[in-house]
mmCIF file of C-alpha atoms in Angstrom:
data_model
loop_
_atom_site.group_PDB
_atom_site.id
_atom_site.type_symbol
_atom_site.label_atom_id
_atom_site.label_comp_id
_atom_site.label_asym_id
_atom_site.label_seq_id
_atom_site.Cartn_x
_atom_site.Cartn_y
_atom_site.Cartn_z
ATOM 1 C CA UNK D 1 64.388 25.427 207.081
ATOM 2 C CA UNK D 2 63.009 28.117 209.381
ATOM 3 C CA UNK D 3 66.400 29.273 210.665
ATOM 4 C CA UNK D 4 69.512 29.679 208.528
ATOM 5 C CA UNK D 5 72.861 30.500 210.165
ATOM 6 C CA UNK D 6 76.266 30.896 208.498
ATOM 7 C CA UNK D 7 79.621 31.341 210.228
ATOM 8 C CA UNK D 8 80.788 34.081 207.861
ATOM 9 C CA UNK D 9 79.882 36.114 204.814
ATOM 10 C CA UNK D 10 81.799 33.715 202.597
ATOM 11 C CA UNK D 11 79.971 30.734 204.093
ATOM 12 C CA UNK D 12 76.644 32.506 203.607
ATOM 13 C CA UNK D 13 77.412 32.999 199.907
ATOM 14 C CA UNK D 14 78.145 29.285 199.423
ATOM 15 C CA UNK D 15 75.169 28.104 201.461
ATOM 16 C CA UNK D 16 72.757 30.416 199.684
ATOM 17 C CA UNK D 17 73.786 28.838 196.395
ATOM 18 C CA UNK D 18 72.749 25.408 197.697
ATOM 19 C CA UNK D 19 69.771 26.351 199.851
ATOM 20 C CA UNK D 20 68.498 29.824 198.903
ATOM 21 C CA UNK D 21 67.193 32.041 201.663
ATOM 22 C CA UNK D 22 68.129 34.686 204.211
ATOM 23 C CA UNK D 23 71.017 33.752 206.518
ATOM 24 C CA UNK D 24 72.074 35.293 209.818
ATOM 25 C CA UNK D 25 75.839 35.422 210.331
ATOM 26 C CA UNK D 26 76.853 34.042 213.734
ATOM 27 C CA UNK D 27 80.642 33.544 213.959
ATOM 28 C CA UNK D 28 82.154 30.651 215.878
ATOM 29 C CA UNK D 29 82.655 31.353 219.556
ATOM 30 C CA UNK D 30 85.838 31.295 221.630
ATOM 31 C CA UNK D 31 86.422 29.838 225.103
ATOM 32 C CA UNK D 32 88.508 32.601 226.745
ATOM 33 C CA UNK D 33 89.607 30.253 229.526
ATOM 34 C CA UNK D 34 91.768 28.303 227.066
ATOM 35 C CA UNK D 35 93.661 31.317 225.778
ATOM 36 C CA UNK D 36 95.969 33.885 227.317
ATOM 37 C CA UNK D 37 97.510 35.779 228.733
ATOM 38 C CA UNK D 38 100.319 36.030 226.173
ATOM 39 C CA UNK D 39 103.990 35.679 226.991
ATOM 40 C CA UNK D 40 105.687 38.608 228.699
ATOM 41 C CA UNK D 41 108.811 38.010 226.627
ATOM 42 C CA UNK D 42 109.280 37.871 222.857
ATOM 43 C CA UNK D 43 107.785 35.115 220.761
ATOM 44 C CA UNK D 44 106.171 34.754 217.339
ATOM 45 C CA UNK D 45 103.498 32.173 216.482
ATOM 46 C CA UNK D 46 102.842 31.230 212.844
ATOM 47 C CA UNK D 47 99.498 29.644 211.942
ATOM 48 C CA UNK D 48 100.147 27.355 208.969
ATOM 49 C CA UNK D 49 97.853 24.340 209.176
ATOM 50 C CA UNK D 50 97.412 23.917 205.430
ATOM 51 C CA UNK D 51 98.891 20.703 204.129
ATOM 52 C CA UNK D 52 100.502 22.277 201.054
ATOM 53 C CA UNK D 53 102.567 24.541 203.394
ATOM 54 C CA UNK D 54 102.593 27.402 200.852
ATOM 55 C CA UNK D 55 101.689 29.957 203.498
ATOM 56 C CA UNK D 56 104.329 28.603 205.868
ATOM 57 C CA UNK D 57 107.116 28.902 203.302
ATOM 58 C CA UNK D 58 106.019 32.424 202.424
ATOM 59 C CA UNK D 59 105.841 33.781 205.959
ATOM 60 C CA UNK D 60 109.070 32.152 207.122
ATOM 61 C CA UNK D 61 110.905 33.878 204.273
ATOM 62 C CA UNK D 62 109.617 37.172 205.703
ATOM 63 C CA UNK D 63 111.119 36.223 209.090
ATOM 64 C CA UNK D 64 114.600 35.247 207.882
ATOM 65 C CA UNK D 65 116.104 38.719 208.329
ATOM 66 C CA UNK D 66 114.622 39.357 211.781
ATOM 67 C CA UNK D 67 116.667 39.677 214.962
ATOM 68 C CA UNK D 68 116.380 36.513 217.120
ATOM 69 C CA UNK D 69 116.474 38.626 220.277
ATOM 70 C CA UNK D 70 113.352 40.473 219.060
ATOM 71 C CA UNK D 71 111.399 37.513 217.704
ATOM 72 C CA UNK D 72 112.219 35.019 220.449
ATOM 73 C CA UNK D 73 111.238 31.472 219.517
ATOM 74 C CA UNK D 74 109.135 31.050 216.386
ATOM 75 C CA UNK D 75 106.362 28.511 217.016
ATOM 76 C CA UNK D 76 104.515 27.000 214.068
ATOM 77 C CA UNK D 77 101.027 25.541 214.492
ATOM 78 C CA UNK D 78 101.066 23.103 211.597
ATOM 79 C CA UNK D 79 98.660 20.506 210.207
ATOM 80 C CA UNK D 80 97.743 17.705 212.604
ATOM 81 C CA UNK D 81 99.606 15.051 210.636
ATOM 82 C CA UNK D 82 103.118 14.660 209.187
ATOM 83 C CA UNK D 83 104.964 17.172 211.411
ATOM 84 C CA UNK D 84 108.252 16.140 209.788
ATOM 85 C CA UNK D 85 107.048 17.560 206.461
ATOM 86 C CA UNK D 86 106.361 20.861 208.201
ATOM 87 C CA UNK D 87 109.874 20.892 209.683
ATOM 88 C CA UNK D 88 111.371 20.208 206.251
ATOM 89 C CA UNK D 89 109.566 23.314 204.916
ATOM 90 C CA UNK D 90 111.479 25.522 207.398
ATOM 91 C CA UNK D 91 114.440 27.298 205.718
ATOM 92 C CA UNK D 92 117.867 26.303 207.002
ATOM 93 C CA UNK D 93 118.478 29.864 208.194
ATOM 94 C CA UNK D 94 115.639 29.484 210.706
ATOM 95 C CA UNK D 95 115.756 25.839 211.742
ATOM 96 C CA UNK D 96 117.425 26.470 215.097
ATOM 97 C CA UNK D 97 114.809 29.159 215.906
ATOM 98 C CA UNK D 98 111.607 27.331 214.923
ATOM 99 C CA UNK D 99 109.513 24.824 216.873
ATOM 100 C CA UNK D 100 106.729 22.900 215.103
ATOM 101 C CA UNK D 101 103.513 21.870 216.879
ATOM 102 C CA UNK D 102 100.910 19.760 215.040
ATOM 103 C CA UNK D 103 97.398 21.103 215.582
ATOM 104 C CA UNK D 104 95.945 18.834 218.283
ATOM 105 C CA UNK D 105 92.885 20.923 219.121
ATOM 106 C CA UNK D 106 91.946 24.148 220.878
ATOM 107 C CA UNK D 107 93.630 23.390 224.213
ATOM 108 C CA UNK D 108 96.920 22.526 222.491
ATOM 109 C CA UNK D 109 96.711 25.657 220.339
ATOM 110 C CA UNK D 110 96.150 27.673 223.519
ATOM 111 C CA UNK D 111 99.400 26.320 224.988
ATOM 112 C CA UNK D 112 101.323 27.380 221.873
ATOM 113 C CA UNK D 113 99.704 30.826 221.732
ATOM 114 C CA UNK D 114 100.675 31.543 225.342
ATOM 115 C CA UNK D 115 104.313 31.293 224.278
ATOM 116 C CA UNK D 116 104.198 34.336 221.981
ATOM 117 C CA UNK D 117 103.264 37.987 221.682
ATOM 118 C CA UNK D 118 102.708 38.215 217.922
ATOM 119 C CA UNK D 119 100.732 35.783 215.753
ATOM 120 C CA UNK D 120 101.021 35.620 211.967
ATOM 121 C CA UNK D 121 98.101 34.248 209.928
ATOM 122 C CA UNK D 122 99.512 34.328 206.390
ATOM 123 C CA UNK D 123 96.676 33.024 204.198
ATOM 124 C CA UNK D 124 92.966 33.819 203.781
ATOM 125 C CA UNK D 125 92.076 30.166 204.453
ATOM 126 C CA UNK D 126 93.787 30.355 207.853
ATOM 127 C CA UNK D 127 92.172 33.731 208.564
ATOM 128 C CA UNK D 128 88.790 32.041 208.193
ATOM 129 C CA UNK D 129 89.724 29.372 210.746
ATOM 130 C CA UNK D 130 89.415 29.446 214.537
ATOM 131 C CA UNK D 131 93.009 30.325 215.432
ATOM 132 C CA UNK D 132 92.681 34.005 214.517
ATOM 133 C CA UNK D 133 89.892 34.437 217.069
ATOM 134 C CA UNK D 134 91.790 32.335 219.595
ATOM 135 C CA UNK D 135 94.874 34.522 219.232
ATOM 136 C CA UNK D 136 92.722 37.589 219.797
ATOM 137 C CA UNK D 137 91.274 36.015 222.961
ATOM 138 C CA UNK D 138 94.859 35.432 224.109
ATOM 139 C CA UNK D 139 95.559 39.162 223.799
ATOM 140 C CA UNK D 140 98.122 38.754 221.029
ATOM 141 C CA UNK D 141 99.111 41.210 218.325
ATOM 142 C CA UNK D 142 97.547 39.672 215.210
ATOM 143 C CA UNK D 143 98.727 40.093 211.622
ATOM 144 C CA UNK D 144 96.446 38.321 209.163
ATOM 145 C CA UNK D 145 96.031 37.947 205.431
ATOM 146 C CA UNK D 146 93.472 40.437 204.178
ATOM 147 C CA UNK D 147 90.094 38.915 203.288
ATOM 148 C CA UNK D 148 86.468 39.666 204.192
ATOM 149 C CA UNK D 149 86.624 37.428 207.271
ATOM 150 C CA UNK D 150 89.802 38.923 208.746
ATOM 151 C CA UNK D 151 88.613 42.469 208.013
ATOM 152 C CA UNK D 152 85.339 41.757 209.815
ATOM 153 C CA UNK D 153 86.856 39.928 212.797
ATOM 154 C CA UNK D 154 89.757 42.312 213.464
ATOM 155 C CA UNK D 155 87.869 45.512 212.695
ATOM 156 C CA UNK D 156 89.765 48.796 212.660
ATOM 157 C CA UNK D 157 91.886 48.244 215.755
ATOM 158 C CA UNK D 158 92.009 44.530 216.631
ATOM 159 C CA UNK D 159 95.107 43.836 214.541
ATOM 160 C CA UNK D 160 96.599 44.311 211.095
ATOM 161 C CA UNK D 161 95.388 42.892 207.791
ATOM 162 C CA UNK D 162 97.945 42.642 205.003
ATOM 163 C CA UNK D 163 97.739 41.619 201.335
ATOM 164 C CA UNK D 164 98.434 37.872 201.011
ATOM 165 C CA UNK D 165 101.819 36.825 199.655
ATOM 166 C CA UNK D 166 103.354 40.311 199.490
ATOM 167 C CA UNK D 167 106.714 39.592 201.065
ATOM 168 C CA UNK D 168 108.001 43.156 201.434
ATOM 169 C CA UNK D 169 104.769 44.406 203.031
ATOM 170 C CA UNK D 170 104.722 41.562 205.551
ATOM 171 C CA UNK D 171 108.423 41.927 206.363
ATOM 172 C CA UNK D 172 108.015 45.674 206.983
ATOM 173 C CA UNK D 173 104.934 45.155 209.186
ATOM 174 C CA UNK D 174 106.643 42.446 211.229
ATOM 175 C CA UNK D 175 109.770 44.578 211.680
ATOM 176 C CA UNK D 176 107.638 47.557 212.719
ATOM 177 C CA UNK D 177 105.936 45.571 215.486
ATOM 178 C CA UNK D 178 109.101 43.804 216.665
ATOM 179 C CA UNK D 179 110.754 47.167 217.219
ATOM 180 C CA UNK D 180 107.737 48.675 218.985
ATOM 181 C CA UNK D 181 106.548 46.643 222.020
ATOM 182 C CA UNK D 182 104.046 49.365 222.911
ATOM 183 C CA UNK D 183 102.323 48.883 219.557
ATOM 184 C CA UNK D 184 102.220 45.126 220.103
ATOM 185 C CA UNK D 185 100.619 45.648 223.517
ATOM 186 C CA UNK D 186 98.091 48.117 222.095
ATOM 187 C CA UNK D 187 96.947 45.683 219.389
ATOM 188 C CA UNK D 188 96.832 42.853 221.936
ATOM 189 C CA UNK D 189 94.543 44.735 224.300
ATOM 190 C CA UNK D 190 92.220 45.769 221.478
ATOM 191 C CA UNK D 191 92.124 42.194 220.169
ATOM 192 C CA UNK D 192 91.294 40.795 223.601
ATOM 193 C CA UNK D 193 88.435 43.297 223.987
ATOM 194 C CA UNK D 194 86.944 42.341 220.608
ATOM 195 C CA UNK D 195 87.310 38.617 221.296
ATOM 196 C CA UNK D 196 85.502 39.094 224.614
ATOM 197 C CA UNK D 197 82.281 39.713 222.671
ATOM 198 C CA UNK D 198 82.604 36.443 220.746
ATOM 199 C CA UNK D 199 82.406 33.835 223.498
ATOM 200 C CA UNK D 200 80.288 30.708 223.015
ATOM 201 C CA UNK D 201 77.803 32.097 225.542
ATOM 202 C CA UNK D 202 77.371 35.243 223.421
#
């Protein structure tokens, strides 16, 4: 192979173990036309496409004590199959506030993202997927599980990275943003600017 490209540092590490050599990191692109602008009202989007739903259960527990007037609707982008299993994973205290949308591709994810202002990406596996970049392109305030990929993609000002599965830390961060719309807008603008350098053309 004369040219070796990996989507991320983690992917480069795995690929180099199979086919040794020097790899350039070229992240996946984003089509900005599919995403944004975000909702002008409240709304929280949870990215939980993993079939074991561990991340979904964790992050919804962090949302139980939030004020419905501040969160607005809570939209879950779940795995593409078995949406009823995703609904069953929603705690009873939140069931009348949560809508579940099976992942049907980028255009469908864009429709869901436009309904919120804040997006929660609770696990490192999800942070490595496309939805984090798509949420940034939509100009949303992003909170993602801390990992090398989310640290690299969000940078210092494109959103917040938080330790995975630390309920109190996530609950405090969510409450801090819900009570501060100016902070949400600031993160959203910074995220949109960073995502603008990651289009497919680039």
